[in-house]
Amino acid sequence: MAHRVVFVEDDPELSGLISDFLSRHEMEVIVEARGDTAMAVIEREKPDLVLLDIMLPGKDGLTICRELRPNFLGPIVMLTSLDSDMNQILGLELGANDYILKTTPPSVLVARLRAQLRHAGSAMPAPAEPAAKLPQKRLFGQLTIDPINRDVWLAGEQIVLSTSDFDLLWLLASHAGEIQKRETLLKSLRGVSYDGLDRSIDVAISRLRKKLGDNPNEPFRIKTVRNKGYLFSLSGWE
């Protein structure tokens, strides 16, 4: 079955070339040229993945990503010619799952989009099972994580997390007290291998710490273990 992709891009030549290539690899592409009408198209088409340029007429791609992320469960991928670290960090901070340059070879683009779609598919709720087999709430002092409703509560206050942030927290909490390597987190969450340069996990950890009231200078809830990875502390939630 073809995956549905909404591609927000105002360059008709580029959008046509990429759409044709993706359509030959089991992706149905709906192109929207304006940023200020993109949200309506996404809501109408209900795509599996959204591919966003940054520089768009009407509304920029970063703003679209920020507005879309709280309500869209699928992957959001930035496809842009802006290669600065700041734009990449900002895109990931706003909830993008990946940031890809337009100079990337089409075959690599397809591979990275497929990786995002595979991860999104594996994260979809499984068919109903007996209650005993469903994942249970995890309690850590004042922290409660509900994987069924994807809710997080800390000291009686609900913490609003994006899909990617919740997935990261659940993965860390499921291995509480164990060091999780960057490469393990990246492979589990995004389906791609760690190349030694990708900082998206570090950015996501920083964002998660901020939302959970962790100390950015001396983290005590999600600790950094130098040269090894990250550790969800069992004692940081009392």
Tab-separated table of C-alpha atoms in Angstrom:
chain	number	residue	atom	x	y	z
A	1	MET	CA	0.000	0.000	0.000
A	2	ALA	CA	1.367	3.425	-0.966
A	3	HIS	CA	2.182	5.848	1.833
A	4	ARG	CA	0.539	9.256	1.508
A	5	VAL	CA	2.888	12.241	1.725
A	6	VAL	CA	1.984	15.936	1.756
A	7	PHE	CA	4.939	17.859	0.289
A	8	VAL	CA	4.897	21.606	1.008
A	9	GLU	CA	7.219	23.199	-1.564
A	10	ASP	CA	6.843	26.357	-3.667
A	11	ASP	CA	9.392	25.443	-6.383
A	12	PRO	CA	7.265	23.654	-9.012
A	13	GLU	CA	10.239	22.131	-10.807
A	14	LEU	CA	11.731	20.664	-7.645
A	15	SER	CA	8.387	19.476	-6.269
A	16	GLY	CA	7.615	17.802	-9.592
A	17	LEU	CA	10.958	15.980	-9.730
A	18	ILE	CA	10.782	14.780	-6.133
A	19	SER	CA	7.106	13.815	-6.425
A	20	ASP	CA	7.814	11.722	-9.517
A	21	PHE	CA	10.717	9.981	-7.796
A	22	LEU	CA	8.766	9.258	-4.607
A	23	SER	CA	5.784	7.970	-6.596
A	24	ARG	CA	8.073	5.336	-8.130
A	25	HIS	CA	8.849	4.145	-4.606
A	26	GLU	CA	5.332	3.487	-3.293
A	27	MET	CA	4.554	7.000	-2.087
A	28	GLU	CA	1.513	9.015	-3.107
A	29	VAL	CA	2.510	12.686	-3.028
A	30	ILE	CA	0.175	15.665	-2.636
A	31	VAL	CA	2.007	18.932	-3.324
A	32	GLU	CA	1.015	22.218	-1.695
A	33	ALA	CA	2.872	25.364	-2.764
A	34	ARG	CA	1.839	27.784	-0.006
A	35	GLY	CA	2.599	27.722	3.689
A	36	ASP	CA	-0.557	29.524	4.756
A	37	THR	CA	-2.799	26.851	3.214
A	38	ALA	CA	-0.658	23.830	4.126
A	39	MET	CA	-2.412	23.061	7.424
A	40	ALA	CA	-5.801	22.803	5.714
A	41	VAL	CA	-4.379	20.437	3.088
A	42	ILE	CA	-2.735	18.262	5.751
A	43	GLU	CA	-5.950	18.088	7.747
A	44	ARG	CA	-7.928	17.139	4.635
A	45	GLU	CA	-5.496	14.583	3.198
A	46	LYS	CA	-4.481	12.942	6.507
A	47	PRO	CA	-1.007	11.937	5.255
A	48	ASP	CA	1.344	9.369	6.746
A	49	LEU	CA	4.227	11.865	6.516
A	50	VAL	CA	4.646	15.612	5.967
A	51	LEU	CA	7.636	16.898	3.988
A	52	LEU	CA	8.260	20.615	4.601
A	53	ASP	CA	10.362	23.284	2.962
A	54	ILE	CA	11.297	26.165	5.280
A	55	MET	CA	11.139	29.168	2.958
A	56	LEU	CA	7.492	29.283	1.852
A	57	PRO	CA	5.033	32.014	0.850
A	58	GLY	CA	2.423	32.898	3.453
A	59	LYS	CA	3.904	30.942	6.366
A	60	ASP	CA	7.346	29.400	6.859
A	61	GLY	CA	7.927	25.702	7.368
A	62	LEU	CA	9.227	26.054	10.933
A	63	THR	CA	5.992	27.756	11.981
A	64	ILE	CA	3.967	25.035	10.264
A	65	CYS	CA	6.003	22.370	12.076
A	66	ARG	CA	5.417	24.028	15.460
A	67	GLU	CA	1.676	24.336	14.883
A	68	LEU	CA	1.312	20.858	13.405
A	69	ARG	CA	3.342	18.816	15.896
A	70	PRO	CA	0.897	18.747	18.851
A	71	ASN	CA	-1.871	17.177	16.753
A	72	PHE	CA	-0.056	15.209	14.039
A	73	LEU	CA	1.196	11.743	15.000
A	74	GLY	CA	3.136	10.997	11.810
A	75	PRO	CA	6.692	12.012	10.907
A	76	ILE	CA	7.465	15.616	9.971
A	77	VAL	CA	10.580	15.959	7.819
A	78	MET	CA	12.190	19.261	6.874
A	79	LEU	CA	13.567	19.324	3.295
A	80	THR	CA	15.441	22.563	2.757
A	81	SER	CA	18.473	24.275	1.277
A	82	LEU	CA	19.226	25.978	4.626
A	83	ASP	CA	22.099	23.977	6.092
A	84	SER	CA	23.000	26.024	9.184
A	85	ASP	CA	23.243	24.237	12.517
A	86	MET	CA	20.814	26.725	14.041
A	87	ASN	CA	18.076	25.921	11.524
A	88	GLN	CA	18.602	22.187	12.049
A	89	ILE	CA	18.482	22.528	15.833
A	90	LEU	CA	15.423	24.780	15.661
A	91	GLY	CA	13.606	22.371	13.342
A	92	LEU	CA	14.265	19.433	15.659
A	93	GLU	CA	13.357	21.498	18.739
A	94	LEU	CA	10.003	22.347	17.139
A	95	GLY	CA	9.194	18.668	16.654
A	96	ALA	CA	10.608	17.672	13.265
A	97	ASN	CA	11.699	14.041	13.070
A	98	ASP	CA	14.451	14.669	10.530
A	99	TYR	CA	16.163	17.536	8.686
A	100	ILE	CA	17.309	16.778	5.139
A	101	LEU	CA	19.116	19.048	2.695
A	102	LYS	CA	17.803	19.421	-0.859
A	103	THR	CA	21.248	18.430	-2.119
A	104	THR	CA	20.739	14.940	-0.651
A	105	PRO	CA	20.609	12.274	-3.417
A	106	PRO	CA	17.018	11.171	-4.146
A	107	SER	CA	17.778	7.552	-3.237
A	108	VAL	CA	19.038	8.646	0.200
A	109	LEU	CA	15.973	10.862	0.643
A	110	VAL	CA	13.708	7.879	-0.053
A	111	ALA	CA	15.653	5.706	2.397
A	112	ARG	CA	15.342	8.277	5.176
A	113	LEU	CA	11.633	8.830	4.549
A	114	ARG	CA	11.063	5.064	4.591
A	115	ALA	CA	12.944	4.832	7.902
A	116	GLN	CA	10.641	7.460	9.392
A	117	LEU	CA	7.557	5.682	8.053
A	118	ARG	CA	8.757	2.330	9.426
A	119	HIS	CA	9.267	3.836	12.849
A	120	ALA	CA	5.878	5.545	12.750
A	121	GLY	CA	4.253	2.262	11.753
A	122	SER	CA	5.941	0.346	14.552
A	123	ALA	CA	4.762	2.981	17.033
A	124	MET	CA	1.108	2.645	16.030
A	125	PRO	CA	-1.155	1.048	18.652
A	126	ALA	CA	-1.371	-2.728	18.358
A	127	PRO	CA	-4.709	-4.514	17.971
A	128	ALA	CA	-6.677	-4.841	21.178
A	129	GLU	CA	-5.320	-7.478	23.552
A	130	PRO	CA	-6.375	-8.692	26.961
A	131	ALA	CA	-5.811	-5.976	29.533
A	132	ALA	CA	-3.083	-7.972	31.265
A	133	LYS	CA	-0.913	-7.818	28.137
A	134	LEU	CA	-1.252	-4.086	27.551
A	135	PRO	CA	1.650	-1.896	28.709
A	136	GLN	CA	1.050	-0.645	32.200
A	137	LYS	CA	1.542	2.769	33.776
A	138	ARG	CA	5.013	3.386	35.119
A	139	LEU	CA	5.324	5.183	38.455
A	140	PHE	CA	8.553	6.833	39.617
A	141	GLY	CA	7.886	8.862	42.753
A	142	GLN	CA	6.024	11.961	41.578
A	143	LEU	CA	6.263	10.931	37.902
A	144	THR	CA	3.517	8.893	36.223
A	145	ILE	CA	3.758	7.741	32.601
A	146	ASP	CA	0.629	6.307	30.969
A	147	PRO	CA	1.603	4.564	27.686
A	148	ILE	CA	-2.007	3.790	26.709
A	149	ASN	CA	-3.222	7.391	26.743
A	150	ARG	CA	0.315	8.759	26.262
A	151	ASP	CA	-0.075	11.039	29.280
A	152	VAL	CA	2.672	12.213	31.624
A	153	TRP	CA	2.085	13.658	35.107
A	154	LEU	CA	4.721	15.177	37.384
A	155	ALA	CA	3.843	16.246	40.937
A	156	GLY	CA	0.153	16.299	40.000
A	157	GLU	CA	0.686	18.478	36.908
A	158	GLN	CA	0.189	17.130	33.396
A	159	ILE	CA	3.251	17.552	31.180
A	160	VAL	CA	2.454	18.055	27.497
A	161	LEU	CA	4.921	16.177	25.281
A	162	SER	CA	5.166	15.798	21.535
A	163	THR	CA	4.987	12.297	20.062
A	164	SER	CA	8.757	12.076	19.678
A	165	ASP	CA	9.379	13.405	23.201
A	166	PHE	CA	6.978	10.869	24.726
A	167	ASP	CA	8.599	8.017	22.759
A	168	LEU	CA	12.018	9.059	24.055
A	169	LEU	CA	10.801	9.320	27.670
A	170	TRP	CA	9.041	5.954	27.490
A	171	LEU	CA	12.145	4.281	26.073
A	172	LEU	CA	14.368	5.732	28.799
A	173	ALA	CA	11.866	4.944	31.572
A	174	SER	CA	11.423	1.381	30.307
A	175	HIS	CA	15.147	0.918	30.955
A	176	ALA	CA	15.298	2.954	34.174
A	177	GLY	CA	18.642	2.656	35.911
A	178	GLU	CA	20.331	1.416	32.726
A	179	ILE	CA	22.618	3.458	30.487
A	180	GLN	CA	21.177	3.916	26.997
A	181	LYS	CA	23.705	4.646	24.260
A	182	ARG	CA	23.028	7.382	21.710
A	183	GLU	CA	23.193	4.868	18.884
A	184	THR	CA	20.612	2.649	20.616
A	185	LEU	CA	18.218	5.561	21.141
A	186	LEU	CA	18.650	6.814	17.580
A	187	LYS	CA	18.100	3.364	16.091
A	188	SER	CA	15.046	2.671	18.255
A	189	LEU	CA	13.383	6.055	17.776
A	190	ARG	CA	14.265	6.972	14.197
A	191	GLY	CA	15.315	3.716	12.598
A	192	VAL	CA	18.691	5.074	11.467
A	193	SER	CA	22.244	4.298	12.508
A	194	TYR	CA	24.330	6.742	14.516
A	195	ASP	CA	27.083	8.314	12.396
A	196	GLY	CA	28.949	9.941	15.276
A	197	LEU	CA	27.805	13.431	14.253
A	198	ASP	CA	24.024	13.344	14.613
A	199	ARG	CA	23.053	15.530	17.590
A	200	SER	CA	19.285	15.095	17.381
A	201	ILE	CA	19.188	12.794	20.431
A	202	ASP	CA	21.154	15.336	22.488
A	203	VAL	CA	18.754	18.084	21.413
A	204	ALA	CA	15.749	15.893	22.261
A	205	ILE	CA	17.203	15.034	25.689
A	206	SER	CA	17.759	18.735	26.402
A	207	ARG	CA	14.173	19.507	25.413
A	208	LEU	CA	12.830	16.670	27.566
A	209	ARG	CA	14.863	17.752	30.590
A	210	LYS	CA	13.449	21.266	30.330
A	211	LYS	CA	9.863	19.996	30.238
A	212	LEU	CA	10.482	17.687	33.202
A	213	GLY	CA	12.088	20.336	35.392
A	214	ASP	CA	15.553	18.790	35.315
A	215	ASN	CA	18.648	20.852	36.108
A	216	PRO	CA	20.296	21.682	32.746
A	217	ASN	CA	23.728	22.166	34.343
A	218	GLU	CA	23.647	19.173	36.709
A	219	PRO	CA	20.848	16.856	35.510
A	220	PHE	CA	19.544	14.548	38.217
A	221	ARG	CA	16.558	13.004	36.434
A	222	ILE	CA	17.966	12.164	33.018
A	223	LYS	CA	21.689	11.949	33.630
A	224	THR	CA	24.504	12.160	31.100
A	225	VAL	CA	27.041	9.359	31.490
A	226	ARG	CA	30.127	10.673	29.751
A	227	ASN	CA	31.252	8.731	26.673
A	228	LYS	CA	28.449	6.227	27.225
A	229	GLY	CA	24.984	7.771	26.902
A	230	TYR	CA	22.005	8.693	29.071
A	231	LEU	CA	20.483	7.213	32.206
A	232	PHE	CA	16.944	7.600	33.553
A	233	SER	CA	17.496	7.982	37.286
A	234	LEU	CA	15.274	6.029	39.648
A	235	SER	CA	15.902	8.483	42.488
A	236	GLY	CA	15.296	11.752	40.646
A	237	TRP	CA	11.519	11.873	40.991
A	238	GLU	CA	10.949	11.915	44.748
